[in-house]
Amino acid sequence: MWMETKAEAEEARRSHASFHKRVLKGLLRCSGDMEHLDQFMQDKPFVLQLAVWVLRGVTRVILANNPLSGALILAALYWSSPWQGLLGTLGALASTLTAVIIGQDSADVAGGLHGFNGMLVSLLMGVFSSAGNWYWWLLLPVCLGSATCVFLFSGISTLLHRWDLPAAVFPFNIVIVLYLFCTGPDNPYFPHHLATPPGMLEPNGTELIAVKVLRGIPLGVGQIFACGALGPALLILGAVVLYSPLLAVHALLGSAVGTLAGLSMAVRHESLYSGLSGFNGALGCMVVGGLFFTFSWRTHLFAIACAFLSAYGDIALSNMLGAVGLPACSWSATLTTTLMLLLTGSLATYRIPIGQVRAPERNLRSRSQWEAGNTEDRESTDV
Amino acid sequence: MWMETKAEAEEARRSHASFHKRVLKGLLRCSGDMEHLDQFMQDKPFVLQLAVWVLRGVTRVILANNPLSGALILAALYWSSPWQGLLGTLGALASTLTAVIIGQDSADVAGGLHGFNGMLVSLLMGVFSSAGNWYWWLLLPVCLGSATCVFLFSGISTLLHRWDLPAAVFPFNIVIVLYLFCTGPDNPYFPHHLATPPGMLEPNGTELIAVKVLRGIPLGVGQIFACGALGPALLILGAVVLYSPLLAVHALLGSAVGTLAGLSMAVRHESLYSGLSGFNGALGCMVVGGLFFTFSWRTHLFAIACAFLSAYGDIALSNMLGAVGLPACSWSATLTTTLMLLLTGSLATYRIPIGQVRAPERNLRSRSQWEAGNTEDRESTDV
Amino acid sequence: MWMETKAEAEEARRSHASFHKRVLKGLLRCSGDMEHLDQFMQDKPFVLQLAVWVLRGVTRVILANNPLSGALILAALYWSSPWQGLLGTLGALASTLTAVIIGQDSADVAGGLHGFNGMLVSLLMGVFSSAGNWYWWLLLPVCLGSATCVFLFSGISTLLHRWDLPAAVFPFNIVIVLYLFCTGPDNPYFPHHLATPPGMLEPNGTELIAVKVLRGIPLGVGQIFACGALGPALLILGAVVLYSPLLAVHALLGSAVGTLAGLSMAVRHESLYSGLSGFNGALGCMVVGGLFFTFSWRTHLFAIACAFLSAYGDIALSNMLGAVGLPACSWSATLTTTLMLLLTGSLATYRIPIGQVRAPERNLRSRSQWEAGNTEDRESTDV
């Protein structure tokens, strides 16, 4: 009877829809901050917990907070260079363990806040070392430098707490500059390359290749992890999409803005091709566009302005520090975004207190719910 | 009858006196902060209001706040160099408009607080550009640099608010240093001169000419606006006299102190002749002598000490930044006056909260009234 | 009768014990902060009081606070070089007098808090001057520089007060860097030597001499006063023992740690031999090991970590500032200890509020009493 058929069809449709829904649910459960994982991990062995903390720390570098994204990023780093992957893992591990040992706040440790600075220090130590890959003595400064980041993170957080500002990557930027000054290019144990300032003049007759410049835009996202290969850079971008598509869009947009700023200041071609012109813009754009401020067309415009400021600031600081052979790292993006967080006026009304910052999509939803004033439909929208 | 004559004479005397009084009243209404103008402008068109804001911003550079003084100063700048005058006007305009657009506090905008940093950045960009006058592409960085000042002003104000400190010209000093590092001397689009450190040795056999050194003292007041011609410098000094004679006296005194400090450190002769040795001293002396502290013989002595500190600090910073070809701008005066505002002890008792700072003469009157504890005779003394 | 003999013997023993006790009491009264002296000095003439303030100021350099230690240290300085001794005395005197004149808090002045920065500035001015000893014109910048320290100390204290941080030797470090930049190596009035960065390469074939390296450890304690002779350095160490044996142990330990860090970075041999590698480590170790934190095995470990951070930081900063011929002074130790005071986590629980910091032994006793919750046995343990 058709009644039965109808009922069967209905059931089939339902089960089909529910399957789709379940897949979507599963995907959505893997995106964003994955806070439900924390409860699940509570009674698991320490080594497993530590792995999640480290993976969260890995994603914090690119302003995300999701263990699966972290695994993807680590895979990208090992793909690009196993030695760099090892250094990055070790750095995140060493600084997270140091934080546990010196008794830092356990919620901070579990959120991966003590991993990302150490990881960045280790990656940059590897990139600038001129002793070649698999120079095992380098693990000594890598561990010490990563551990130092925890001290700096804790101290700077206390300092900036008064203005509700995050310590961000200040520790990384300080430690790497000090390390490079400490060793110097001719150090017998830990020699390193000198950085080339972007303002250096090109030899005559070199033409700018448009395709290579465009290729530099996704590379700018990879350069946040000091990774200059296209494949791994795209995988890293994919890891950001998994956490938050909005954040990934801003990363690409910021990198493009940074490249534009580089073009307007006639920086070295190599700086554009490698993505080094773009990564500060990307970081600046991500922070303002949805992460620390609720997304809207206004914050979007501010995000573009912030990307320009970060990019120009990076050219200036790279020329300044490049005069003594040092890289400007992410000083510019860190200072510019700190400035943006301090801004009064119309941007300040979108500011999210740093304790409540989640993935941009989640921030947006929290905001609209809070504005609507009703929390009943939270269940239904929260999937 | 003599009775009538007497009455007539009396009347004539009265009308004469009242005429004098009215002239004096008129003059006094044009001096000081001209707060009555704000009420008058309330319902005028936006363009007129904007003009007043920009003119107030122009005077803020030299720590005054009076639209008529602003007009005089602009006239002096156009007299000295029409291109520099144009850049200055554009800078003040661009940053004031940016402040309106990004929704800064309207009282701050109306007080000209968002104009002076942008104006200074534009003037210095023009002075250091080696592309010559009327190089129209320069208007691009001028507008962007001026707009950036608003972001920095807002952020730094939030940061310093905790200690009731003003953001002062920190934004200008930061933006101009970054701009000069960003472009560099050989930039194909925006090349610039290198600054010469004052500590550079003189060629043998050059004698110091006393008249030129004395001429450098009023020039020091002009150098606050990067203006090195005597006529315009005196006009700028006149504009300060219109705002507050006490402030003008301290400007000259501070410039003289700065020249003295320069002599004691055997700086380059050109540095003394051009007034560059004096302008940091002048700024330091003005801030402490009556503006942010009630005038008294004690604050006067502190003002002289502050002028010495600013001047010596400027020599040190000019030598430091001059090593990489950069000017020290007004870093020294800004840092020294910030230090003075933080000082405890006997100077702190004269401190005026930054929200209540007016022209020195008015500060003095407010203080004495407040100390006398009677506000009835306010009408009579307030002319 | 034996009864009498017994009583006599008893009495003799008692008087003997009481003599020993009195000697011990006397010694103990001379060690620590000697707070009882302040009451005793209250109605003495100003010159005597000033002498005590200056002597306290002298010891503050090495984190102690005891007039007798101050006298010993001054003796050591005069022994090492009468000219340096004179400069140090004058510097401490000039800055203490300036503090009195500009109305600084009298308890701070009496505690010697306004003497030590001025003293250090004067000593370093003398060490770096290339005009030779007994160049009397140097007394001019010595007095002015010392006076400037008071301004900086007061301002920086206000700034850091929000986080309960001490101004420490920030004023000294700022003033000496500015002075050296201000004068430059070829200044006709105040010429100075250039500092050699520790990272400079050794000529080939020089062997490291172990005895000289070991000799550098106690020299590191002397280098806190810019004194490079062994005898005076040991006398200075003795002065620290008089104040607090625990502090002296940490000074030596920190200096050894600094030397170790220097070895690991292959710094110049001269830097190790002279004790310059050790003194930042010594300062870092002293601050954390018992002074600003209650002594325990945990703070002891943190003190060693802090010594390493200070020492590595000093190598980095010395290389950085050495590139322009400047010494890094105690920037590294000052910044590192400030960081340690900001640290959260397990170290923070041992933190002593800066207003209650006394000699380490006294801090320990206050803590245990406070923890025991009974203050009755204070008399008995307080000797």
PDB file of N, CA and C in Angstrom, chain C residues 222-273:
ATOM      1  N   GLY C 222      82.628  41.623  42.846  1.00  0.00           N
ATOM      2  CA  GLY C 222      83.234  42.955  42.839  1.00  0.00           C
ATOM      3  C   GLY C 222      82.764  43.792  41.662  1.00  0.00           C
ATOM      4  N   GLN C 223      82.512  43.142  40.524  1.00  0.00           N
ATOM      5  CA  GLN C 223      82.106  43.878  39.324  1.00  0.00           C
ATOM      6  C   GLN C 223      80.750  44.551  39.476  1.00  0.00           C
ATOM      7  N   ILE C 224      79.980  44.131  40.492  1.00  0.00           N
ATOM      8  CA  ILE C 224      78.719  44.837  40.755  1.00  0.00           C
ATOM      9  C   ILE C 224      79.037  46.300  41.058  1.00  0.00           C
ATOM     10  N   PHE C 225      80.224  46.549  41.643  1.00  0.00           N
ATOM     11  CA  PHE C 225      80.684  47.921  41.886  1.00  0.00           C
ATOM     12  C   PHE C 225      81.744  48.333  40.864  1.00  0.00           C
ATOM     13  N   ALA C 226      81.779  47.670  39.728  1.00  0.00           N
ATOM     14  CA  ALA C 226      82.752  47.981  38.675  1.00  0.00           C
ATOM     15  C   ALA C 226      84.173  47.910  39.201  1.00  0.00           C
ATOM     16  N   CYS C 227      84.413  46.954  40.117  1.00  0.00           N
ATOM     17  CA  CYS C 227      85.727  46.833  40.743  1.00  0.00           C
ATOM     18  C   CYS C 227      86.325  45.486  40.357  1.00  0.00           C
ATOM     19  N   GLY C 228      87.468  45.487  39.684  1.00  0.00           N
ATOM     20  CA  GLY C 228      88.033  44.266  39.115  1.00  0.00           C
ATOM     21  C   GLY C 228      89.241  43.711  39.830  1.00  0.00           C
ATOM     22  N   ALA C 229      89.494  44.118  41.090  1.00  0.00           N
ATOM     23  CA  ALA C 229      90.648  43.599  41.835  1.00  0.00           C
ATOM     24  C   ALA C 229      90.160  42.574  42.850  1.00  0.00           C
ATOM     25  N   LEU C 230      90.956  41.527  43.089  1.00  0.00           N
ATOM     26  CA  LEU C 230      90.491  40.412  43.913  1.00  0.00           C
ATOM     27  C   LEU C 230      90.302  40.810  45.377  1.00  0.00           C
ATOM     28  N   GLY C 231      91.303  41.521  45.943  1.00  0.00           N
ATOM     29  CA  GLY C 231      91.221  41.895  47.355  1.00  0.00           C
ATOM     30  C   GLY C 231      89.944  42.668  47.666  1.00  0.00           C
ATOM     31  N   PRO C 232      89.748  43.800  47.014  1.00  0.00           N
ATOM     32  CA  PRO C 232      88.518  44.565  47.261  1.00  0.00           C
ATOM     33  C   PRO C 232      87.248  43.764  46.990  1.00  0.00           C
ATOM     34  N   ALA C 233      87.287  42.894  45.964  1.00  0.00           N
ATOM     35  CA  ALA C 233      86.094  42.091  45.673  1.00  0.00           C
ATOM     36  C   ALA C 233      85.761  41.195  46.853  1.00  0.00           C
ATOM     37  N   LEU C 234      86.818  40.615  47.489  1.00  0.00           N
ATOM     38  CA  LEU C 234      86.573  39.755  48.650  1.00  0.00           C
ATOM     39  C   LEU C 234      86.057  40.569  49.827  1.00  0.00           C
ATOM     40  N   LEU C 235      86.578  41.800  49.972  1.00  0.00           N
ATOM     41  CA  LEU C 235      86.099  42.661  51.055  1.00  0.00           C
ATOM     42  C   LEU C 235      84.617  42.989  50.853  1.00  0.00           C
ATOM     43  N   ILE C 236      84.239  43.229  49.581  1.00  0.00           N
ATOM     44  CA  ILE C 236      82.822  43.502  49.283  1.00  0.00           C
ATOM     45  C   ILE C 236      81.980  42.276  49.622  1.00  0.00           C
ATOM     46  N   LEU C 237      82.504  41.093  49.273  1.00  0.00           N
ATOM     47  CA  LEU C 237      81.794  39.856  49.620  1.00  0.00           C
ATOM     48  C   LEU C 237      81.646  39.749  51.139  1.00  0.00           C
ATOM     49  N   GLY C 238      82.713  40.137  51.854  1.00  0.00           N
ATOM     50  CA  GLY C 238      82.646  40.123  53.317  1.00  0.00           C
ATOM     51  C   GLY C 238      81.552  41.056  53.822  1.00  0.00           C
ATOM     52  N   ALA C 239      81.425  42.212  53.181  1.00  0.00           N
ATOM     53  CA  ALA C 239      80.382  43.157  53.591  1.00  0.00           C
ATOM     54  C   ALA C 239      79.001  42.554  53.404  1.00  0.00           C
ATOM     55  N   VAL C 240      78.840  41.739  52.346  1.00  0.00           N
ATOM     56  CA  VAL C 240      77.545  41.081  52.128  1.00  0.00           C
ATOM     57  C   VAL C 240      77.318  40.012  53.188  1.00  0.00           C
ATOM     58  N   VAL C 241      78.396  39.282  53.561  1.00  0.00           N
ATOM     59  CA  VAL C 241      78.261  38.272  54.616  1.00  0.00           C
ATOM     60  C   VAL C 241      77.786  38.936  55.907  1.00  0.00           C
ATOM     61  N   LEU C 242      78.324  40.094  56.212  1.00  0.00           N
ATOM     62  CA  LEU C 242      77.908  40.808  57.426  1.00  0.00           C
ATOM     63  C   LEU C 242      76.415  41.101  57.396  1.00  0.00           C
ATOM     64  N   TYR C 243      75.916  41.498  56.206  1.00  0.00           N
ATOM     65  CA  TYR C 243      74.477  41.788  56.092  1.00  0.00           C
ATOM     66  C   TYR C 243      73.671  40.499  56.149  1.00  0.00           C
ATOM     67  N   SER C 244      74.068  39.531  55.348  1.00  0.00           N
ATOM     68  CA  SER C 244      73.315  38.274  55.312  1.00  0.00           C
ATOM     69  C   SER C 244      74.151  37.201  54.633  1.00  0.00           C
ATOM     70  N   PRO C 245      74.566  36.171  55.398  1.00  0.00           N
ATOM     71  CA  PRO C 245      75.377  35.103  54.801  1.00  0.00           C
ATOM     72  C   PRO C 245      74.660  34.420  53.627  1.00  0.00           C
ATOM     73  N   LEU C 246      73.316  34.270  53.743  1.00  0.00           N
ATOM     74  CA  LEU C 246      72.554  33.605  52.689  1.00  0.00           C
ATOM     75  C   LEU C 246      72.677  34.369  51.369  1.00  0.00           C
ATOM     76  N   LEU C 247      72.646  35.706  51.467  1.00  0.00           N
ATOM     77  CA  LEU C 247      72.745  36.547  50.282  1.00  0.00           C
ATOM     78  C   LEU C 247      74.124  36.389  49.642  1.00  0.00           C
ATOM     79  N   ALA C 248      75.159  36.304  50.506  1.00  0.00           N
ATOM     80  CA  ALA C 248      76.526  36.163  49.993  1.00  0.00           C
ATOM     81  C   ALA C 248      76.691  34.848  49.252  1.00  0.00           C
ATOM     82  N   VAL C 249      76.092  33.775  49.810  1.00  0.00           N
ATOM     83  CA  VAL C 249      76.167  32.476  49.138  1.00  0.00           C
ATOM     84  C   VAL C 249      75.535  32.565  47.750  1.00  0.00           C
ATOM     85  N   HIS C 250      74.372  33.212  47.685  1.00  0.00           N
ATOM     86  CA  HIS C 250      73.706  33.335  46.389  1.00  0.00           C
ATOM     87  C   HIS C 250      74.500  34.206  45.424  1.00  0.00           C
ATOM     88  N   ALA C 251      75.197  35.217  45.965  1.00  0.00           N
ATOM     89  CA  ALA C 251      76.002  36.063  45.085  1.00  0.00           C
ATOM     90  C   ALA C 251      77.086  35.236  44.410  1.00  0.00           C
ATOM     91  N   LEU C 252      77.789  34.418  45.217  1.00  0.00           N
ATOM     92  CA  LEU C 252      78.854  33.576  44.652  1.00  0.00           C
ATOM     93  C   LEU C 252      78.284  32.554  43.687  1.00  0.00           C
ATOM     94  N   LEU C 253      77.155  31.916  44.098  1.00  0.00           N
ATOM     95  CA  LEU C 253      76.509  30.915  43.243  1.00  0.00           C
ATOM     96  C   LEU C 253      76.113  31.523  41.907  1.00  0.00           C
ATOM     97  N   GLY C 254      75.498  32.706  41.961  1.00  0.00           N
ATOM     98  CA  GLY C 254      75.060  33.365  40.734  1.00  0.00           C
ATOM     99  C   GLY C 254      76.224  33.716  39.841  1.00  0.00           C
ATOM    100  N   SER C 255      77.318  34.166  40.451  1.00  0.00           N
ATOM    101  CA  SER C 255      78.491  34.512  39.661  1.00  0.00           C
ATOM    102  C   SER C 255      79.048  33.264  38.972  1.00  0.00           C
ATOM    103  N   ALA C 256      79.016  32.138  39.690  1.00  0.00           N
ATOM    104  CA  ALA C 256      79.483  30.884  39.088  1.00  0.00           C
ATOM    105  C   ALA C 256      78.581  30.473  37.934  1.00  0.00           C
ATOM    106  N   VAL C 257      77.277  30.613  38.125  1.00  0.00           N
ATOM    107  CA  VAL C 257      76.326  30.289  37.058  1.00  0.00           C
ATOM    108  C   VAL C 257      76.583  31.171  35.838  1.00  0.00           C
ATOM    109  N   GLY C 258      76.836  32.450  36.075  1.00  0.00           N
ATOM    110  CA  GLY C 258      77.110  33.372  34.982  1.00  0.00           C
ATOM    111  C   GLY C 258      78.355  32.970  34.207  1.00  0.00           C
ATOM    112  N   THR C 259      79.369  32.544  34.946  1.00  0.00           N
ATOM    113  CA  THR C 259      80.600  32.106  34.296  1.00  0.00           C
ATOM    114  C   THR C 259      80.345  30.879  33.439  1.00  0.00           C
ATOM    115  N   LEU C 260      79.523  29.957  33.997  1.00  0.00           N
ATOM    116  CA  LEU C 260      79.159  28.754  33.253  1.00  0.00           C
ATOM    117  C   LEU C 260      78.439  29.124  31.958  1.00  0.00           C
ATOM    118  N   ALA C 261      77.482  30.060  32.045  1.00  0.00           N
ATOM    119  CA  ALA C 261      76.738  30.495  30.855  1.00  0.00           C
ATOM    120  C   ALA C 261      77.699  31.107  29.840  1.00  0.00           C
ATOM    121  N   GLY C 262      78.642  31.881  30.345  1.00  0.00           N
ATOM    122  CA  GLY C 262      79.628  32.483  29.450  1.00  0.00           C
ATOM    123  C   GLY C 262      80.448  31.421  28.727  1.00  0.00           C
ATOM    124  N   LEU C 263      80.846  30.384  29.463  1.00  0.00           N
ATOM    125  CA  LEU C 263      81.608  29.292  28.848  1.00  0.00           C
ATOM    126  C   LEU C 263      80.794  28.618  27.753  1.00  0.00           C
ATOM    127  N   SER C 264      79.501  28.397  28.027  1.00  0.00           N
ATOM    128  CA  SER C 264      78.658  27.675  27.067  1.00  0.00           C
ATOM    129  C   SER C 264      78.438  28.482  25.796  1.00  0.00           C
ATOM    130  N   MET C 265      78.628  29.794  25.870  1.00  0.00           N
ATOM    131  CA  MET C 265      78.445  30.623  24.684  1.00  0.00           C
ATOM    132  C   MET C 265      79.791  31.067  24.096  1.00  0.00           C
ATOM    133  N   ALA C 266      80.889  30.530  24.658  1.00  0.00           N
ATOM    134  CA  ALA C 266      82.224  30.820  24.145  1.00  0.00           C
ATOM    135  C   ALA C 266      82.502  32.321  24.062  1.00  0.00           C
ATOM    136  N   VAL C 267      82.232  33.042  25.178  1.00  0.00           N
ATOM    137  CA  VAL C 267      82.512  34.482  25.179  1.00  0.00           C
ATOM    138  C   VAL C 267      84.021  34.712  25.249  1.00  0.00           C
ATOM    139  N   ARG C 268      84.438  35.966  25.059  1.00  0.00           N
ATOM    140  CA  ARG C 268      85.846  36.324  25.151  1.00  0.00           C
ATOM    141  C   ARG C 268      86.425  35.867  26.493  1.00  0.00           C
ATOM    142  N   HIS C 269      87.669  35.415  26.495  1.00  0.00           N
ATOM    143  CA  HIS C 269      88.284  34.975  27.749  1.00  0.00           C
ATOM    144  C   HIS C 269      88.339  36.100  28.761  1.00  0.00           C
ATOM    145  N   GLU C 270      88.636  37.305  28.284  1.00  0.00           N
ATOM    146  CA  GLU C 270      88.809  38.446  29.180  1.00  0.00           C
ATOM    147  C   GLU C 270      87.530  38.698  29.981  1.00  0.00           C
ATOM    148  N   SER C 271      86.404  38.434  29.306  1.00  0.00           N
ATOM    149  CA  SER C 271      85.104  38.631  29.935  1.00  0.00           C
ATOM    150  C   SER C 271      84.915  37.671  31.111  1.00  0.00           C
ATOM    151  N   LEU C 272      85.440  36.452  30.966  1.00  0.00           N
ATOM    152  CA  LEU C 272      85.364  35.473  32.057  1.00  0.00           C
ATOM    153  C   LEU C 272      86.354  35.817  33.162  1.00  0.00           C
ATOM    154  N   TYR C 273      87.575  36.157  32.783  1.00  0.00           N
ATOM    155  CA  TYR C 273      88.635  36.441  33.767  1.00  0.00           C
ATOM    156  C   TYR C 273      88.280  37.638  34.648  1.00  0.00           C
TER     157      TYR C 273
END
